[in-house]
Amino acid sequence: MLGTILDVVFLAMMILAVAVVEERNLVSAVVKYSLLSLLFILALFELNAPDVALSAIVVGAIVIGVFLFTIKGVTQ
């Protein structure tokens, strides 16, 4: 069962990664990136690495905040 869940999560991660790269709107790209990060964290929890997942949550939140702050500064 775990293998099937991880296969679906990894497939969704690959699709989202391509969608992030192909997105022309920066805010939409950051939203898709945050969903990709969420799937990555879910995969880490499924692989029994909660300490790495918690670190990924913190780093992901900081990176997404920096991305949005930078987009706001560039567009004004």
PDB file of N, CA and C in Angstrom:
ATOM      1  N   MET A   1       0.829  -1.203   0.000  1.00  0.00           N
ATOM      2  CA  MET A   1       0.000   0.000   0.000  1.00  0.00           C
ATOM      3  C   MET A   1       0.868   1.259   0.000  1.00  0.00           C
ATOM      4  N   LEU A   2       1.946   1.238   0.796  1.00  0.00           N
ATOM      5  CA  LEU A   2       2.810   2.408   0.876  1.00  0.00           C
ATOM      6  C   LEU A   2       3.462   2.705  -0.466  1.00  0.00           C
ATOM      7  N   GLY A   3       3.838   1.656  -1.200  1.00  0.00           N
ATOM      8  CA  GLY A   3       4.457   1.854  -2.507  1.00  0.00           C
ATOM      9  C   GLY A   3       3.519   2.542  -3.482  1.00  0.00           C
ATOM     10  N   THR A   4       2.246   2.198  -3.452  1.00  0.00           N
ATOM     11  CA  THR A   4       1.270   2.812  -4.351  1.00  0.00           C
ATOM     12  C   THR A   4       1.068   4.285  -4.013  1.00  0.00           C
ATOM     13  N   ILE A   5       0.992   4.599  -2.727  1.00  0.00           N
ATOM     14  CA  ILE A   5       0.810   5.994  -2.316  1.00  0.00           C
ATOM     15  C   ILE A   5       2.018   6.827  -2.737  1.00  0.00           C
ATOM     16  N   LEU A   6       3.209   6.288  -2.508  1.00  0.00           N
ATOM     17  CA  LEU A   6       4.413   7.023  -2.896  1.00  0.00           C
ATOM     18  C   LEU A   6       4.523   7.177  -4.402  1.00  0.00           C
ATOM     19  N   ASP A   7       4.087   6.162  -5.151  1.00  0.00           N
ATOM     20  CA  ASP A   7       4.114   6.267  -6.612  1.00  0.00           C
ATOM     21  C   ASP A   7       3.212   7.403  -7.092  1.00  0.00           C
ATOM     22  N   VAL A   8       2.040   7.509  -6.502  1.00  0.00           N
ATOM     23  CA  VAL A   8       1.106   8.574  -6.874  1.00  0.00           C
ATOM     24  C   VAL A   8       1.670   9.937  -6.479  1.00  0.00           C
ATOM     25  N   VAL A   9       2.255  10.025  -5.284  1.00  0.00           N
ATOM     26  CA  VAL A   9       2.832  11.290  -4.822  1.00  0.00           C
ATOM     27  C   VAL A   9       3.994  11.698  -5.721  1.00  0.00           C
ATOM     28  N   PHE A  10       4.870  10.755  -6.067  1.00  0.00           N
ATOM     29  CA  PHE A  10       6.013  11.078  -6.917  1.00  0.00           C
ATOM     30  C   PHE A  10       5.570  11.475  -8.326  1.00  0.00           C
ATOM     31  N   LEU A  11       4.540  10.827  -8.858  1.00  0.00           N
ATOM     32  CA  LEU A  11       4.016  11.198 -10.170  1.00  0.00           C
ATOM     33  C   LEU A  11       3.431  12.608 -10.132  1.00  0.00           C
ATOM     34  N   ALA A  12       2.685  12.914  -9.077  1.00  0.00           N
ATOM     35  CA  ALA A  12       2.120  14.260  -8.932  1.00  0.00           C
ATOM     36  C   ALA A  12       3.229  15.295  -8.775  1.00  0.00           C
ATOM     37  N   MET A  13       4.307  14.923  -8.080  1.00  0.00           N
ATOM     38  CA  MET A  13       5.439  15.847  -7.925  1.00  0.00           C
ATOM     39  C   MET A  13       6.095  16.140  -9.274  1.00  0.00           C
ATOM     40  N   MET A  14       6.234  15.124 -10.115  1.00  0.00           N
ATOM     41  CA  MET A  14       6.836  15.345 -11.433  1.00  0.00           C
ATOM     42  C   MET A  14       5.964  16.249 -12.296  1.00  0.00           C
ATOM     43  N   ILE A  15       4.667  16.028 -12.244  1.00  0.00           N
ATOM     44  CA  ILE A  15       3.743  16.857 -13.031  1.00  0.00           C
ATOM     45  C   ILE A  15       3.775  18.301 -12.530  1.00  0.00           C
ATOM     46  N   LEU A  16       3.759  18.487 -11.218  1.00  0.00           N
ATOM     47  CA  LEU A  16       3.809  19.838 -10.656  1.00  0.00           C
ATOM     48  C   LEU A  16       5.140  20.525 -10.941  1.00  0.00           C
ATOM     49  N   ALA A  17       6.229  19.774 -10.933  1.00  0.00           N
ATOM     50  CA  ALA A  17       7.532  20.370 -11.233  1.00  0.00           C
ATOM     51  C   ALA A  17       7.562  20.921 -12.658  1.00  0.00           C
ATOM     52  N   VAL A  18       7.006  20.189 -13.586  1.00  0.00           N
ATOM     53  CA  VAL A  18       6.936  20.680 -14.967  1.00  0.00           C
ATOM     54  C   VAL A  18       6.009  21.887 -15.046  1.00  0.00           C
ATOM     55  N   ALA A  19       4.898  21.848 -14.313  1.00  0.00           N
ATOM     56  CA  ALA A  19       3.954  22.965 -14.325  1.00  0.00           C
ATOM     57  C   ALA A  19       4.583  24.232 -13.741  1.00  0.00           C
ATOM     58  N   VAL A  20       5.414  24.094 -12.715  1.00  0.00           N
ATOM     59  CA  VAL A  20       6.090  25.256 -12.121  1.00  0.00           C
ATOM     60  C   VAL A  20       7.043  25.872 -13.133  1.00  0.00           C
ATOM     61  N   VAL A  21       7.801  25.047 -13.820  1.00  0.00           N
ATOM     62  CA  VAL A  21       8.782  25.559 -14.780  1.00  0.00           C
ATOM     63  C   VAL A  21       8.098  26.223 -15.969  1.00  0.00           C
ATOM     64  N   GLU A  22       6.983  25.688 -16.403  1.00  0.00           N
ATOM     65  CA  GLU A  22       6.296  26.205 -17.588  1.00  0.00           C
ATOM     66  C   GLU A  22       5.386  27.403 -17.294  1.00  0.00           C
ATOM     67  N   GLU A  23       5.116  27.697 -16.032  1.00  0.00           N
ATOM     68  CA  GLU A  23       4.191  28.781 -15.670  1.00  0.00           C
ATOM     69  C   GLU A  23       4.789  30.143 -15.996  1.00  0.00           C
ATOM     70  N   ARG A  24       3.996  31.013 -16.617  1.00  0.00           N
ATOM     71  CA  ARG A  24       4.459  32.345 -16.986  1.00  0.00           C
ATOM     72  C   ARG A  24       4.154  33.376 -15.894  1.00  0.00           C
ATOM     73  N   ASN A  25       3.079  33.160 -15.154  1.00  0.00           N
ATOM     74  CA  ASN A  25       2.711  34.058 -14.062  1.00  0.00           C
ATOM     75  C   ASN A  25       3.505  33.656 -12.813  1.00  0.00           C
ATOM     76  N   LEU A  26       4.255  34.596 -12.250  1.00  0.00           N
ATOM     77  CA  LEU A  26       5.139  34.266 -11.137  1.00  0.00           C
ATOM     78  C   LEU A  26       4.395  33.859  -9.877  1.00  0.00           C
ATOM     79  N   VAL A  27       3.297  34.522  -9.578  1.00  0.00           N
ATOM     80  CA  VAL A  27       2.538  34.178  -8.374  1.00  0.00           C
ATOM     81  C   VAL A  27       1.944  32.777  -8.504  1.00  0.00           C
ATOM     82  N   SER A  28       1.434  32.449  -9.673  1.00  0.00           N
ATOM     83  CA  SER A  28       0.914  31.097  -9.891  1.00  0.00           C
ATOM     84  C   SER A  28       2.022  30.055  -9.789  1.00  0.00           C
ATOM     85  N   ALA A  29       3.203  30.404 -10.252  1.00  0.00           N
ATOM     86  CA  ALA A  29       4.335  29.486 -10.143  1.00  0.00           C
ATOM     87  C   ALA A  29       4.695  29.239  -8.682  1.00  0.00           C
ATOM     88  N   VAL A  30       4.630  30.287  -7.857  1.00  0.00           N
ATOM     89  CA  VAL A  30       4.937  30.123  -6.427  1.00  0.00           C
ATOM     90  C   VAL A  30       3.865  29.277  -5.749  1.00  0.00           C
ATOM     91  N   VAL A  31       2.613  29.446  -6.130  1.00  0.00           N
ATOM     92  CA  VAL A  31       1.535  28.633  -5.552  1.00  0.00           C
ATOM     93  C   VAL A  31       1.738  27.166  -5.924  1.00  0.00           C
ATOM     94  N   LYS A  32       2.072  26.908  -7.177  1.00  0.00           N
ATOM     95  CA  LYS A  32       2.327  25.524  -7.607  1.00  0.00           C
ATOM     96  C   LYS A  32       3.566  24.962  -6.918  1.00  0.00           C
ATOM     97  N   TYR A  33       4.567  25.811  -6.707  1.00  0.00           N
ATOM     98  CA  TYR A  33       5.758  25.379  -5.985  1.00  0.00           C
ATOM     99  C   TYR A  33       5.423  25.009  -4.543  1.00  0.00           C
ATOM    100  N   SER A  34       4.515  25.762  -3.927  1.00  0.00           N
ATOM    101  CA  SER A  34       4.127  25.445  -2.553  1.00  0.00           C
ATOM    102  C   SER A  34       3.383  24.107  -2.497  1.00  0.00           C
ATOM    103  N   LEU A  35       2.573  23.822  -3.505  1.00  0.00           N
ATOM    104  CA  LEU A  35       1.918  22.509  -3.562  1.00  0.00           C
ATOM    105  C   LEU A  35       2.938  21.395  -3.773  1.00  0.00           C
ATOM    106  N   LEU A  36       3.956  21.662  -4.593  1.00  0.00           N
ATOM    107  CA  LEU A  36       5.035  20.704  -4.786  1.00  0.00           C
ATOM    108  C   LEU A  36       5.771  20.453  -3.479  1.00  0.00           C
ATOM    109  N   SER A  37       6.021  21.500  -2.731  1.00  0.00           N
ATOM    110  CA  SER A  37       6.680  21.371  -1.434  1.00  0.00           C
ATOM    111  C   SER A  37       5.815  20.564  -0.460  1.00  0.00           C
ATOM    112  N   LEU A  38       4.523  20.778  -0.508  1.00  0.00           N
ATOM    113  CA  LEU A  38       3.609  20.031   0.352  1.00  0.00           C
ATOM    114  C   LEU A  38       3.658  18.539   0.028  1.00  0.00           C
ATOM    115  N   LEU A  39       3.683  18.199  -1.262  1.00  0.00           N
ATOM    116  CA  LEU A  39       3.777  16.794  -1.647  1.00  0.00           C
ATOM    117  C   LEU A  39       5.112  16.189  -1.218  1.00  0.00           C
ATOM    118  N   PHE A  40       6.182  16.984  -1.307  1.00  0.00           N
ATOM    119  CA  PHE A  40       7.492  16.515  -0.863  1.00  0.00           C
ATOM    120  C   PHE A  40       7.474  16.198   0.630  1.00  0.00           C
ATOM    121  N   ILE A  41       6.847  17.067   1.401  1.00  0.00           N
ATOM    122  CA  ILE A  41       6.750  16.856   2.849  1.00  0.00           C
ATOM    123  C   ILE A  41       5.899  15.624   3.155  1.00  0.00           C
ATOM    124  N   LEU A  42       4.823  15.439   2.398  1.00  0.00           N
ATOM    125  CA  LEU A  42       3.994  14.245   2.571  1.00  0.00           C
ATOM    126  C   LEU A  42       4.799  12.985   2.279  1.00  0.00           C
ATOM    127  N   ALA A  43       5.613  13.020   1.226  1.00  0.00           N
ATOM    128  CA  ALA A  43       6.447  11.863   0.898  1.00  0.00           C
ATOM    129  C   ALA A  43       7.453  11.583   2.013  1.00  0.00           C
ATOM    130  N   LEU A  44       8.016  12.638   2.596  1.00  0.00           N
ATOM    131  CA  LEU A  44       8.965  12.439   3.687  1.00  0.00           C
ATOM    132  C   LEU A  44       8.296  11.814   4.904  1.00  0.00           C
ATOM    133  N   PHE A  45       7.074  12.236   5.212  1.00  0.00           N
ATOM    134  CA  PHE A  45       6.358  11.624   6.323  1.00  0.00           C
ATOM    135  C   PHE A  45       6.054  10.156   6.042  1.00  0.00           C
ATOM    136  N   GLU A  46       5.690   9.849   4.790  1.00  0.00           N
ATOM    137  CA  GLU A  46       5.410   8.462   4.424  1.00  0.00           C
ATOM    138  C   GLU A  46       6.666   7.590   4.476  1.00  0.00           C
ATOM    139  N   LEU A  47       7.829   8.199   4.267  1.00  0.00           N
ATOM    140  CA  LEU A  47       9.092   7.472   4.324  1.00  0.00           C
ATOM    141  C   LEU A  47       9.681   7.437   5.736  1.00  0.00           C
ATOM    142  N   ASN A  48       8.884   7.826   6.729  1.00  0.00           N
ATOM    143  CA  ASN A  48       9.275   7.806   8.148  1.00  0.00           C
ATOM    144  C   ASN A  48      10.493   8.683   8.425  1.00  0.00           C
ATOM    145  N   ALA A  49      10.462   9.895   7.887  1.00  0.00           N
ATOM    146  CA  ALA A  49      11.509  10.873   8.160  1.00  0.00           C
ATOM    147  C   ALA A  49      10.865  12.168   8.649  1.00  0.00           C
ATOM    148  N   PRO A  50      10.224  12.133   9.821  1.00  0.00           N
ATOM    149  CA  PRO A  50       9.508  13.334  10.276  1.00  0.00           C
ATOM    150  C   PRO A  50      10.424  14.496  10.621  1.00  0.00           C
ATOM    151  N   ASP A  51      11.653  14.209  11.058  1.00  0.00           N
ATOM    152  CA  ASP A  51      12.568  15.300  11.382  1.00  0.00           C
ATOM    153  C   ASP A  51      12.974  16.069  10.127  1.00  0.00           C
ATOM    154  N   VAL A  52      13.202  15.345   9.045  1.00  0.00           N
ATOM    155  CA  VAL A  52      13.541  15.999   7.776  1.00  0.00           C
ATOM    156  C   VAL A  52      12.323  16.746   7.233  1.00  0.00           C
ATOM    157  N   ALA A  53      11.135  16.172   7.411  1.00  0.00           N
ATOM    158  CA  ALA A  53       9.910  16.828   6.954  1.00  0.00           C
ATOM    159  C   ALA A  53       9.669  18.138   7.693  1.00  0.00           C
ATOM    160  N   LEU A  54       9.894  18.141   8.988  1.00  0.00           N
ATOM    161  CA  LEU A  54       9.711  19.379   9.753  1.00  0.00           C
ATOM    162  C   LEU A  54      10.716  20.446   9.327  1.00  0.00           C
ATOM    163  N   SER A  55      11.937  20.031   9.039  1.00  0.00           N
ATOM    164  CA  SER A  55      12.925  20.986   8.529  1.00  0.00           C
ATOM    165  C   SER A  55      12.508  21.518   7.171  1.00  0.00           C
ATOM    166  N   ALA A  56      11.953  20.648   6.330  1.00  0.00           N
ATOM    167  CA  ALA A  56      11.495  21.070   5.008  1.00  0.00           C
ATOM    168  C   ALA A  56      10.334  22.046   5.114  1.00  0.00           C
ATOM    169  N   ILE A  57       9.492  21.888   6.114  1.00  0.00           N
ATOM    170  CA  ILE A  57       8.383  22.827   6.321  1.00  0.00           C
ATOM    171  C   ILE A  57       8.922  24.221   6.615  1.00  0.00           C
ATOM    172  N   VAL A  58       9.898  24.298   7.499  1.00  0.00           N
ATOM    173  CA  VAL A  58      10.459  25.596   7.881  1.00  0.00           C
ATOM    174  C   VAL A  58      11.168  26.245   6.697  1.00  0.00           C
ATOM    175  N   VAL A  59      12.019  25.488   6.033  1.00  0.00           N
ATOM    176  CA  VAL A  59      12.761  26.034   4.890  1.00  0.00           C
ATOM    177  C   VAL A  59      11.810  26.423   3.760  1.00  0.00           C
ATOM    178  N   GLY A  60      10.800  25.593   3.505  1.00  0.00           N
ATOM    179  CA  GLY A  60       9.833  25.896   2.459  1.00  0.00           C
ATOM    180  C   GLY A  60       9.047  27.163   2.744  1.00  0.00           C
ATOM    181  N   ALA A  61       8.651  27.355   3.993  1.00  0.00           N
ATOM    182  CA  ALA A  61       7.917  28.566   4.354  1.00  0.00           C
ATOM    183  C   ALA A  61       8.772  29.811   4.161  1.00  0.00           C
ATOM    184  N   ILE A  62      10.038  29.725   4.525  1.00  0.00           N
ATOM    185  CA  ILE A  62      10.934  30.872   4.346  1.00  0.00           C
ATOM    186  C   ILE A  62      11.144  31.167   2.868  1.00  0.00           C
ATOM    187  N   VAL A  63      11.390  30.130   2.083  1.00  0.00           N
ATOM    188  CA  VAL A  63      11.642  30.320   0.646  1.00  0.00           C
ATOM    189  C   VAL A  63      10.418  30.889  -0.053  1.00  0.00           C
ATOM    190  N   ILE A  64       9.243  30.377   0.261  1.00  0.00           N
ATOM    191  CA  ILE A  64       8.022  30.875  -0.378  1.00  0.00           C
ATOM    192  C   ILE A  64       7.783  32.330   0.019  1.00  0.00           C
ATOM    193  N   GLY A  65       8.034  32.660   1.276  1.00  0.00           N
ATOM    194  CA  GLY A  65       7.901  34.057   1.705  1.00  0.00           C
ATOM    195  C   GLY A  65       8.866  34.972   0.977  1.00  0.00           C
ATOM    196  N   VAL A  66      10.104  34.535   0.806  1.00  0.00           N
ATOM    197  CA  VAL A  66      11.096  35.336   0.071  1.00  0.00           C
ATOM    198  C   VAL A  66      10.680  35.495  -1.381  1.00  0.00           C
ATOM    199  N   PHE A  67      10.193  34.413  -1.986  1.00  0.00           N
ATOM    200  CA  PHE A  67       9.728  34.507  -3.375  1.00  0.00           C
ATOM    201  C   PHE A  67       8.624  35.542  -3.519  1.00  0.00           C
ATOM    202  N   LEU A  68       7.616  35.472  -2.647  1.00  0.00           N
ATOM    203  CA  LEU A  68       6.494  36.412  -2.748  1.00  0.00           C
ATOM    204  C   LEU A  68       6.931  37.845  -2.460  1.00  0.00           C
ATOM    205  N   PHE A  69       7.801  38.035  -1.484  1.00  0.00           N
ATOM    206  CA  PHE A  69       8.321  39.360  -1.174  1.00  0.00           C
ATOM    207  C   PHE A  69       9.101  39.928  -2.361  1.00  0.00           C
ATOM    208  N   THR A  70       9.899  39.091  -3.005  1.00  0.00           N
ATOM    209  CA  THR A  70      10.680  39.532  -4.167  1.00  0.00           C
ATOM    210  C   THR A  70       9.777  39.856  -5.357  1.00  0.00           C
ATOM    211  N   ILE A  71       8.765  39.040  -5.584  1.00  0.00           N
ATOM    212  CA  ILE A  71       7.834  39.314  -6.696  1.00  0.00           C
ATOM    213  C   ILE A  71       7.117  40.635  -6.460  1.00  0.00           C
ATOM    214  N   LYS A  72       6.716  40.887  -5.216  1.00  0.00           N
ATOM    215  CA  LYS A  72       6.039  42.149  -4.896  1.00  0.00           C
ATOM    216  C   LYS A  72       6.972  43.322  -5.146  1.00  0.00           C
ATOM    217  N   GLY A  73       8.233  43.188  -4.762  1.00  0.00           N
ATOM    218  CA  GLY A  73       9.195  44.273  -4.956  1.00  0.00           C
ATOM    219  C   GLY A  73       9.535  44.523  -6.420  1.00  0.00           C
ATOM    220  N   VAL A  74       9.565  43.490  -7.217  1.00  0.00           N
ATOM    221  CA  VAL A  74       9.915  43.630  -8.629  1.00  0.00           C
ATOM    222  C   VAL A  74       8.764  44.213  -9.432  1.00  0.00           C
ATOM    223  N   THR A  75       7.534  43.874  -9.101  1.00  0.00           N
ATOM    224  CA  THR A  75       6.392  44.312  -9.894  1.00  0.00           C
ATOM    225  C   THR A  75       5.968  45.743  -9.580  1.00  0.00           C
ATOM    226  N   GLN A  76       6.479  46.339  -8.514  1.00  0.00           N
ATOM    227  CA  GLN A  76       6.045  47.699  -8.197  1.00  0.00           C
ATOM    228  C   GLN A  76       6.895  48.719  -8.884  1.00  0.00           C
TER     229      GLN A  76
END
